[in-house]
Amino acid sequence: MYELTTTRTNPQIDPSLHIWGWEIPVYLFLGGLVAGIMIISGYFIFKGRYKHSYFSCFYLPHISLVLLSAGMFALFLDLEHKLYVWRLYTTFQIASPMSWGSWILILVYPTLLATTLTRVPPAFQNRIRIFDRMSAFITRRPMLVKNIGVLSMIVGAILGMYTGVLLSALGARPLWNSSILWVLFLTSGLSSAAAFVHMITDDVYERELLAKADNGFLIFELFLFAQFIIGLLSSTQAHQAAAHLLLSGPYAAVFWVFVIGTGIIIPLIIQLLAVNHKVQHTPVAPIMVVAGGLILRFVIVYAGQYSHWTTAGM
Amino acid sequence: MARFGMVIDTTKCVGCMDCVVACKTENNVPEGYNRDWIVQAVNGTFPTLTMEIRSERCNHCDNPPCVSCCPTGASHVHDVGKVVLVTKEECIGCKACIASCPYDARFIHPEGYADKCTFCIHRVEKGLDPACVSVCPTHCMYFGDLDDPNSQVSKLLASRKHHSLLPEAGTQPRIFYLT
């Protein structure tokens, strides 16, 4: 037996760490979703689909701007010293993932604006003249459009990776201390974005393509979860205890039912049937995928805070 | 340049919490919060048990993850004694430093910034010991320069069996417990 009795009673620290509430999982989810949307819209732009009469990328950058701003507002709500938020942009701390993240977000907004201008949707045309002129300038140059598509994919990938690196850099929390986390969050963001576009698009080609892509992302995500868990189980006692929080501990029910079950396996089966034309495409599977992505962030952030070096025994 | 550290003799500590009260008084630590605290660690299988009572606080690590993860530079290593400090005017309260600390030594001050033990740097710069060290009734706490081989802390570490907390976390803590 190794038993610790402490007189420390710091709020949010004792009896177990809980410094991050709903704001951080929501921020990480929306960041991942926007990252995925940027990669998908960037790919569509690169492939020249912006020339078609309808394509979902008309609206994706606009939706992304709203979603990303909502995510950043959630992050802002989490700050305890809100009036000092501008301090993030007075320095660049090379070893701090959060500093990297705040500067990456500065890159994301102009990239989204550039993708928005690739083709202004009919509802926005002839409203703001400078946007129409910039849009005409861009669309006259096919190579520039392709480069905007590539830029969108690159910046989206960096944003998606960052959402995982933010947590995995915190070595004091064994559950987060995994080199798989960034690719897991990036894939989950791509999967959620594919499901989101699948849900909102009216175009049959895009719906079929994204349902197929999402099936690939979901299968890869299952593989990554296996790698993530195996990596923890083959590491130190603290990491093994962290893995058991998800496998059989207090977060197991939510993890197995909502992240793996209704978040990946059931929508994967429905979408496999849909792309093979056995059942109709409905919003049910994409909604389950998006909800699963959100719940994944909640489970990882909450269970990660619960995981600790000393709880594993000494 | 000095590298301040602390040595605590667990064979003398009785867990009286004088160090806790002295810290709260000296540093105006808000009610309900602690910069230092007492831990009672019981180890073994009954009836073969060992107990260690120790006073814990920020370990002022040589490799402090709280400093490297801070996005604004508010958490920093001070020039004097390489003490880890927080500039409250630069802290945005993101709590990354709290999540990065394997000792859970930090907390959010009610005014919104990350707070923790400072080794009473305001006293140390005047040549005094930290408040917790100066009040200990059993004289179980020692403070000094770990890089000076003639300092009391260095001599104790050279002559006595000791351990630090969670060395496996790789933070290289500078608080040592004599056993």
Coordinates of C-alpha atoms in Angstrom, one line a residue:
Chain A
M1 CA 0.0 0.0 0.0
Y2 CA 1.1 3.5 -0.7
E3 CA -1.3 6.1 0.8
L4 CA -1.0 9.8 0.7
T5 CA -2.9 12.2 3.0
T6 CA -2.5 15.8 2.3
T7 CA -3.6 19.1 3.9
R8 CA -3.7 20.8 0.5
T9 CA -7.2 21.8 -0.6
N10 CA -6.6 24.1 -3.5
P11 CA -9.8 24.7 -5.6
Q12 CA -9.7 23.0 -9.1
I13 CA -6.6 21.1 -8.0
D14 CA -7.9 18.8 -5.1
P15 CA -9.0 16.1 -4.8
S16 CA -8.3 15.7 -8.5
L17 CA -7.3 18.2 -11.1
H18 CA -10.2 19.9 -12.9
I19 CA -9.0 23.2 -14.3
W20 CA -10.6 22.9 -17.7
G21 CA -14.4 22.6 -18.0
W22 CA -16.5 22.5 -21.2
E23 CA -14.7 25.4 -22.9
I24 CA -11.5 23.6 -23.8
P25 CA -13.2 20.5 -25.3
V26 CA -15.5 22.7 -27.3
Y27 CA -12.6 24.8 -28.5
L28 CA -10.6 21.7 -29.4
F29 CA -13.6 20.2 -31.2
L30 CA -14.4 23.3 -33.2
G31 CA -10.7 23.8 -34.0
G32 CA -10.5 20.2 -35.3
L33 CA -13.7 20.6 -37.2
V34 CA -12.6 23.8 -38.9
A35 CA -9.2 22.1 -39.6
G36 CA -11.0 19.3 -41.4
I37 CA -13.3 21.6 -43.3
M38 CA -10.2 23.6 -44.5
I39 CA -8.6 20.4 -45.7
I40 CA -11.7 19.3 -47.5
S41 CA -12.5 22.7 -49.1
G42 CA -8.9 23.2 -50.0
Y43 CA -8.9 19.8 -51.8
F44 CA -12.1 20.7 -53.7
I45 CA -10.6 24.1 -54.7
F46 CA -7.4 22.4 -55.8
K47 CA -9.3 19.9 -57.9
G48 CA -11.2 22.8 -59.6
R49 CA -14.7 22.1 -58.3
Y50 CA -15.1 25.8 -57.6
K51 CA -16.0 26.1 -61.4
H52 CA -19.1 24.0 -60.9
S53 CA -22.5 25.6 -60.5
Y54 CA -22.8 24.2 -57.0
F55 CA -20.3 23.1 -54.6
S56 CA -20.3 23.1 -50.8
C57 CA -17.1 25.2 -50.6
F58 CA -19.2 28.2 -51.5
Y59 CA -20.3 28.1 -47.9
L60 CA -17.7 26.2 -46.0
P61 CA -15.3 29.0 -45.4
H62 CA -18.1 31.2 -44.1
I63 CA -19.3 28.5 -41.8
S64 CA -15.7 27.9 -40.7
L65 CA -15.3 31.6 -39.8
V66 CA -18.3 31.3 -37.5
L67 CA -17.3 28.0 -36.0
L68 CA -13.7 29.1 -35.4
S69 CA -14.8 32.3 -33.8
A70 CA -17.2 30.4 -31.6
G71 CA -14.3 28.1 -30.6
M72 CA -12.0 31.0 -29.8
F73 CA -14.8 32.6 -27.8
A74 CA -15.0 29.4 -25.8
L75 CA -11.2 29.6 -25.2
F76 CA -11.6 33.2 -24.2
L77 CA -14.3 32.2 -21.6
D78 CA -11.8 29.7 -20.1
L79 CA -9.2 32.3 -19.4
E80 CA -9.0 33.4 -15.8
H81 CA -7.3 36.7 -16.6
K82 CA -9.4 37.7 -19.6
L83 CA -8.3 41.3 -19.9
Y84 CA -4.8 40.2 -20.4
V85 CA -5.5 38.0 -23.5
W86 CA -3.6 40.4 -25.7
R87 CA -0.4 39.3 -24.0
L88 CA -0.5 36.2 -26.3
Y89 CA 0.4 38.5 -29.2
T90 CA 3.2 40.4 -27.5
T91 CA 5.6 37.4 -27.6
F92 CA 6.3 34.1 -29.3
Q93 CA 7.3 31.4 -26.9
I94 CA 8.9 28.7 -29.1
A95 CA 8.5 25.9 -26.6
S96 CA 4.8 26.6 -25.8
P97 CA 2.2 24.8 -28.0
M98 CA -0.4 27.4 -26.9
S99 CA 1.8 30.2 -28.2
W100 CA 2.2 28.4 -31.5
G101 CA -1.6 27.9 -31.5
S102 CA -2.4 31.5 -31.0
W103 CA -0.2 32.5 -33.9
I104 CA -1.5 29.7 -36.1
L105 CA -5.0 31.1 -35.6
I106 CA -3.7 34.4 -37.0
L107 CA -2.8 32.4 -40.2
V108 CA -6.1 30.6 -40.3
Y109 CA -8.4 33.7 -40.7
P110 CA -6.7 35.2 -43.8
T111 CA -6.6 31.7 -45.3
L112 CA -10.3 31.3 -44.7
L113 CA -10.8 34.7 -46.2
A114 CA -8.8 33.8 -49.3
T115 CA -10.9 30.6 -49.8
T116 CA -14.0 32.6 -49.3
L117 CA -13.0 34.9 -52.2
T118 CA -12.2 32.0 -54.5
R119 CA -15.8 32.2 -55.5
V120 CA -18.3 34.5 -53.8
P121 CA -21.7 32.7 -53.3
P122 CA -24.6 34.3 -55.2
A123 CA -26.2 35.5 -52.0
F124 CA -23.1 37.7 -51.3
Q125 CA -22.4 38.9 -54.8
N126 CA -22.6 42.6 -55.7
R127 CA -22.8 43.5 -52.0
I128 CA -19.3 44.5 -51.1
R129 CA -17.5 45.7 -54.3
I130 CA -13.9 45.1 -53.1
F131 CA -14.7 41.5 -52.4
D132 CA -16.1 41.1 -55.9
R133 CA -13.0 42.7 -57.4
M134 CA -10.7 40.5 -55.4
S135 CA -12.7 37.5 -56.3
A136 CA -12.5 38.3 -60.0
F137 CA -8.8 38.9 -59.6
I138 CA -8.3 35.4 -58.0
T139 CA -10.6 33.4 -60.4
R140 CA -8.8 34.9 -63.4
R141 CA -5.6 33.1 -62.2
P142 CA -6.1 29.3 -62.0
M143 CA -2.6 28.8 -60.5
L144 CA -3.4 31.2 -57.7
V145 CA -6.7 29.4 -57.0
K146 CA -4.8 26.1 -56.8
N147 CA -2.3 27.7 -54.4
I148 CA -5.1 28.9 -52.2
G149 CA -6.4 25.3 -52.1
V150 CA -3.0 24.0 -51.1
L151 CA -2.6 26.7 -48.5
S152 CA -6.0 25.9 -47.1
M153 CA -5.0 22.2 -46.8
I154 CA -1.6 23.0 -45.2
V155 CA -3.0 25.5 -42.7
G156 CA -5.9 23.2 -41.9
A157 CA -3.5 20.3 -41.2
I158 CA -1.4 22.4 -38.9
L159 CA -4.5 23.6 -37.0
G160 CA -5.7 20.0 -36.7
M161 CA -2.4 18.8 -35.4
Y162 CA -2.1 21.7 -33.0
T163 CA -5.3 20.7 -31.2
G164 CA -3.7 17.4 -30.2
V165 CA -0.2 18.7 -29.6
L166 CA -1.6 21.2 -27.1
L167 CA -2.5 18.3 -24.8
S168 CA 0.2 15.8 -25.7
A169 CA 2.9 18.3 -24.7
L170 CA 1.7 18.3 -21.1
G171 CA 3.8 15.4 -19.8
A172 CA 2.4 15.6 -16.3
R173 CA -0.9 14.1 -17.5
P174 CA -0.1 10.5 -18.6
L175 CA -3.3 10.1 -20.7
W176 CA -2.3 13.0 -22.9
N177 CA 1.4 12.2 -23.0
S178 CA 1.1 10.2 -26.3
S179 CA 2.6 10.9 -29.7
I180 CA -0.5 9.5 -31.3
L181 CA -2.8 12.2 -29.9
W182 CA -2.1 14.8 -32.6
V183 CA -2.9 12.4 -35.5
L184 CA -5.9 11.0 -33.6
F185 CA -7.3 14.6 -33.2
L186 CA -6.5 15.5 -36.8
T187 CA -8.2 12.3 -38.1
S188 CA -11.2 12.9 -35.8
G189 CA -11.4 16.5 -37.1
L190 CA -11.3 15.3 -40.7
S191 CA -13.9 12.7 -40.0
S192 CA -16.2 15.2 -38.3
A193 CA -15.7 17.7 -41.2
A194 CA -16.5 15.0 -43.8
A195 CA -19.6 14.1 -41.9
F196 CA -20.6 17.8 -41.5
V197 CA -20.2 18.4 -45.3
H198 CA -22.0 15.2 -46.0
M199 CA -24.8 16.4 -43.8
I200 CA -25.2 19.9 -45.4
T201 CA -24.4 19.4 -49.0
D202 CA -27.1 19.1 -51.7
D203 CA -24.7 17.8 -54.3
V204 CA -24.9 14.0 -54.9
Y205 CA -21.2 13.7 -56.0
E206 CA -20.0 15.5 -52.9
R207 CA -22.2 13.5 -50.6
E208 CA -21.0 10.2 -52.0
L209 CA -17.4 11.2 -52.0
L210 CA -17.4 12.5 -48.5
A211 CA -19.4 9.5 -47.2
K212 CA -16.7 7.3 -48.7
A213 CA -13.9 9.5 -47.3
D214 CA -15.5 9.5 -43.9
N215 CA -15.6 5.7 -43.9
G216 CA -11.9 5.7 -44.5
F217 CA -11.3 8.3 -41.7
L218 CA -13.4 6.3 -39.3
I219 CA -11.6 3.0 -40.0
F220 CA -8.3 4.8 -39.6
E221 CA -9.5 6.4 -36.3
L222 CA -10.3 3.0 -34.9
F223 CA -6.7 1.9 -35.8
L224 CA -5.4 5.0 -34.1
F225 CA -7.4 4.4 -31.0
A226 CA -5.9 0.9 -30.8
Q227 CA -2.4 2.4 -31.2
F228 CA -3.2 5.0 -28.6
I229 CA -4.3 2.5 -26.0
I230 CA -1.6 -0.1 -26.8
G231 CA 1.0 2.7 -26.5
L232 CA -0.3 3.6 -23.0
L233 CA -0.6 0.0 -21.9
S234 CA 3.0 -0.7 -22.9
S235 CA 4.4 2.3 -21.1
T236 CA 4.9 3.2 -17.4
Q237 CA 2.5 2.3 -14.6
A238 CA 1.1 5.8 -14.6
H239 CA 0.3 5.5 -18.4
Q240 CA -1.3 2.1 -17.9
A241 CA -3.5 3.5 -15.1
A242 CA -4.4 6.3 -17.6
A243 CA -5.4 3.8 -20.2
H244 CA -7.6 2.0 -17.7
L245 CA -9.5 5.2 -17.1
L246 CA -10.9 4.7 -20.6
L247 CA -10.9 0.9 -20.8
S248 CA -12.6 0.1 -17.5
G249 CA -12.5 3.1 -15.2
P250 CA -14.9 6.0 -14.6
Y251 CA -14.8 7.2 -18.3
A252 CA -15.2 3.8 -19.8
A253 CA -19.0 3.9 -20.3
V254 CA -18.9 7.2 -22.2
F255 CA -15.8 6.2 -24.1
W256 CA -17.1 2.8 -25.3
V257 CA -20.8 3.8 -25.9
F258 CA -20.5 7.4 -27.3
V259 CA -17.0 7.6 -28.8
I260 CA -16.4 4.1 -30.1
G261 CA -20.0 2.8 -30.4
T262 CA -22.3 5.6 -31.6
G263 CA -19.4 7.8 -32.7
I264 CA -17.6 5.4 -35.0
I265 CA -18.8 1.8 -35.4
I266 CA -22.6 2.4 -35.9
P267 CA -22.2 5.4 -38.3
L268 CA -19.5 3.5 -40.1
I269 CA -21.9 0.5 -40.7
I270 CA -24.7 2.9 -41.8
Q271 CA -22.4 4.8 -44.2
L272 CA -20.9 1.6 -45.6
L273 CA -24.5 0.5 -46.4
A274 CA -25.3 3.9 -47.8
V275 CA -22.3 4.1 -50.2
N276 CA -23.2 0.6 -51.4
H277 CA -26.7 1.8 -52.1
K278 CA -28.3 -0.6 -49.6
V279 CA -29.8 2.3 -47.6
Q280 CA -30.5 5.9 -48.3
H281 CA -28.2 8.7 -47.2
T282 CA -29.7 10.3 -44.1
P283 CA -28.3 12.9 -41.6
V284 CA -28.3 10.2 -38.8
A285 CA -24.8 8.8 -39.4
P286 CA -23.1 12.2 -39.9
I287 CA -24.8 13.6 -36.7
M288 CA -23.5 10.6 -34.8
V289 CA -20.0 11.1 -36.1
V290 CA -20.0 14.8 -35.3
A291 CA -21.4 14.2 -31.8
G292 CA -18.8 11.4 -31.3
G293 CA -16.0 13.9 -32.2
L294 CA -17.3 16.4 -29.6
I295 CA -17.7 13.7 -26.9
L296 CA -14.2 12.4 -27.7
R297 CA -12.7 15.8 -26.8
F298 CA -14.7 15.9 -23.5
V299 CA -13.6 12.4 -22.6
I300 CA -9.9 13.0 -23.4
V301 CA -9.8 16.4 -21.7
Y302 CA -11.6 15.3 -18.5
A303 CA -9.9 11.9 -18.2
G304 CA -6.5 13.4 -18.9
Q305 CA -6.9 15.8 -16.1
Y306 CA -7.9 12.9 -13.8
S307 CA -4.8 11.0 -14.8
H308 CA -1.8 11.6 -12.7
W309 CA 1.6 10.2 -11.9
T310 CA 1.0 9.6 -8.2
T311 CA -2.4 7.8 -8.7
A312 CA -0.5 5.0 -10.3
G313 CA 1.3 4.2 -7.0
M314 CA 4.9 4.6 -6.1
Chain B
M1 CA 25.0 32.1 -10.3
A2 CA 23.3 30.5 -7.4
R3 CA 20.8 27.7 -7.8
F4 CA 18.5 27.7 -4.8
G5 CA 17.1 24.5 -3.4
M6 CA 15.6 23.2 -0.2
V7 CA 16.4 20.1 1.9
I8 CA 13.8 18.8 4.4
D9 CA 14.6 16.3 7.0
T10 CA 11.6 14.0 7.2
T11 CA 13.0 12.3 10.3
K12 CA 12.5 15.6 12.2
C13 CA 9.3 16.9 10.6
V14 CA 6.2 16.4 12.8
G15 CA 3.7 17.9 10.5
C16 CA 2.8 20.8 12.8
M17 CA 1.9 23.0 9.8
D18 CA 3.9 26.0 11.1
C19 CA 5.4 26.3 7.6
V20 CA 2.0 26.4 6.1
V21 CA 0.8 29.2 8.4
A22 CA 4.0 31.1 8.0
C23 CA 3.7 31.0 4.2
K24 CA 0.0 32.1 4.2
T25 CA 0.8 35.0 6.6
E26 CA 4.0 36.1 4.8
N27 CA 2.5 36.0 1.3
N28 CA -1.1 36.8 2.0
V29 CA -2.2 33.5 0.5
P30 CA -6.0 33.7 0.1
E31 CA -8.2 31.6 2.4
G32 CA -8.7 28.1 1.2
Y33 CA -5.5 28.1 -0.9
N34 CA -2.0 26.7 -0.1
R35 CA 1.4 27.5 -1.5
D36 CA 2.8 24.8 0.7
W37 CA 1.2 21.9 2.5
I38 CA 1.9 18.8 4.6
V39 CA 1.7 15.3 3.2
Q40 CA 1.7 12.1 5.2
A41 CA 2.9 9.1 3.1
V42 CA 2.3 5.6 4.5
N43 CA 4.0 2.8 2.7
G44 CA 4.2 -1.0 3.1
T45 CA 2.0 -3.8 4.3
F46 CA 0.5 -4.0 7.8
P47 CA 2.2 -4.4 10.3
T48 CA 5.4 -3.5 8.4
L49 CA 4.6 0.1 7.6
T50 CA 6.7 3.2 7.2
M51 CA 5.4 6.7 7.5
E52 CA 7.0 9.9 6.1
I53 CA 5.7 13.4 7.0
R54 CA 6.9 16.0 4.6
S55 CA 6.3 19.7 3.8
E56 CA 5.7 20.1 0.0
R57 CA 5.6 23.1 -2.3
C58 CA 6.7 24.0 -5.8
N59 CA 9.9 22.1 -6.6
H60 CA 11.5 25.0 -8.6
C61 CA 12.6 22.4 -11.1
D62 CA 15.7 22.7 -13.2
N63 CA 13.7 21.6 -16.1
P64 CA 10.4 23.3 -15.4
P65 CA 7.5 22.3 -17.8
C66 CA 5.4 25.2 -16.4
V67 CA 7.9 27.7 -17.9
S68 CA 8.3 26.0 -21.3
C69 CA 4.5 25.7 -21.8
C70 CA 3.6 29.2 -20.8
P71 CA 2.4 31.1 -23.9
T72 CA 3.1 34.6 -22.6
G73 CA 6.4 34.1 -20.8
A74 CA 4.7 35.0 -17.4
S75 CA 6.1 31.8 -15.9
H76 CA 9.9 32.3 -15.9
V77 CA 13.1 31.4 -14.2
H78 CA 14.3 34.3 -12.1
D79 CA 17.9 35.5 -12.3
V80 CA 18.3 35.2 -8.6
G81 CA 18.8 31.6 -7.6
K82 CA 17.0 30.2 -10.7
V83 CA 13.8 30.4 -8.8
V84 CA 10.6 29.7 -10.9
L85 CA 8.3 32.7 -10.6
V86 CA 5.1 34.0 -12.3
T87 CA 4.7 37.7 -13.4
K88 CA 1.0 38.1 -12.6
E89 CA 0.7 41.1 -15.0
E90 CA 1.7 38.8 -17.9
C91 CA -0.4 35.8 -16.9
I92 CA -3.6 35.3 -18.9
G93 CA -4.9 32.4 -16.7
C94 CA -4.8 29.8 -19.4
K95 CA -3.9 27.1 -16.8
A96 CA -1.5 25.3 -19.1
C97 CA 1.2 25.6 -16.4
I98 CA -1.1 24.0 -13.8
A99 CA -1.8 21.1 -16.2
S100 CA 1.9 20.7 -16.9
C101 CA 3.0 20.5 -13.3
P102 CA 3.3 16.8 -12.1
Y103 CA 3.2 18.1 -8.5
D104 CA 0.0 20.1 -8.8
A105 CA 1.9 22.9 -7.0
R106 CA 0.1 25.7 -8.7
F107 CA -3.4 27.1 -8.4
I108 CA -5.4 30.0 -9.8
H109 CA -5.4 33.0 -7.4
P110 CA -8.9 34.5 -7.0
E111 CA -7.6 37.5 -8.9
G112 CA -7.1 35.3 -12.0
Y113 CA -3.4 34.6 -12.3
A114 CA -1.4 31.4 -11.6
D115 CA 0.1 31.4 -8.2
K116 CA 2.6 29.2 -6.3
C117 CA 5.6 29.2 -3.9
T118 CA 8.2 31.8 -4.7
F119 CA 10.8 30.5 -2.2
C120 CA 9.9 33.9 -0.5
I121 CA 12.3 35.5 -3.0
H122 CA 11.5 39.0 -1.5
R123 CA 13.0 37.7 1.8
V124 CA 15.8 35.7 0.2
E125 CA 17.0 38.8 -1.8
K126 CA 17.4 40.5 1.6
G127 CA 19.5 37.6 2.9
L128 CA 16.7 36.0 4.9
D129 CA 15.4 32.4 4.7
P130 CA 12.0 31.7 3.3
A131 CA 9.3 32.2 5.9
C132 CA 8.6 28.4 6.1
V133 CA 12.2 27.6 6.8
S134 CA 12.6 30.4 9.4
V135 CA 9.7 29.3 11.6
C136 CA 10.1 25.5 11.6
P137 CA 10.2 24.6 15.3
T138 CA 12.1 21.3 14.7
H139 CA 14.6 23.0 12.3
C140 CA 13.9 20.3 9.7
M141 CA 14.1 22.6 6.7
Y142 CA 17.2 24.0 5.1
F143 CA 17.5 26.5 2.3
G144 CA 20.6 27.4 0.2
D145 CA 22.6 27.2 -3.0
L146 CA 22.8 23.7 -4.4
D147 CA 25.8 24.7 -6.6
D148 CA 27.9 25.8 -3.6
P149 CA 29.6 22.6 -2.3
N150 CA 30.1 24.4 1.1
S151 CA 26.4 25.3 1.6
Q152 CA 24.5 23.4 4.3
V153 CA 22.1 22.0 1.7
S154 CA 24.9 20.6 -0.4
K155 CA 26.7 19.1 2.6
L156 CA 23.4 17.4 3.8
L157 CA 22.8 16.0 0.4
A158 CA 26.4 14.7 0.2
S159 CA 26.2 13.0 3.6
R160 CA 22.5 11.9 4.0
K161 CA 20.3 9.5 2.2
H162 CA 17.6 11.5 0.4
H163 CA 15.0 11.4 -2.4
S164 CA 13.0 13.9 -4.5
L165 CA 9.4 13.7 -5.7
L166 CA 8.5 12.0 -9.0
P167 CA 12.1 12.0 -10.5
E168 CA 10.6 9.9 -13.2
A169 CA 8.7 12.9 -14.5
G170 CA 12.0 14.3 -15.7
T171 CA 11.6 17.8 -14.2
Q172 CA 14.7 17.7 -12.0
P173 CA 13.1 19.0 -8.8
R174 CA 15.2 21.1 -6.4
I175 CA 13.5 20.0 -3.2
F176 CA 15.1 17.0 -1.5
Y177 CA 13.8 14.9 1.4
L178 CA 16.2 13.4 3.9
T179 CA 15.2 10.0 5.1

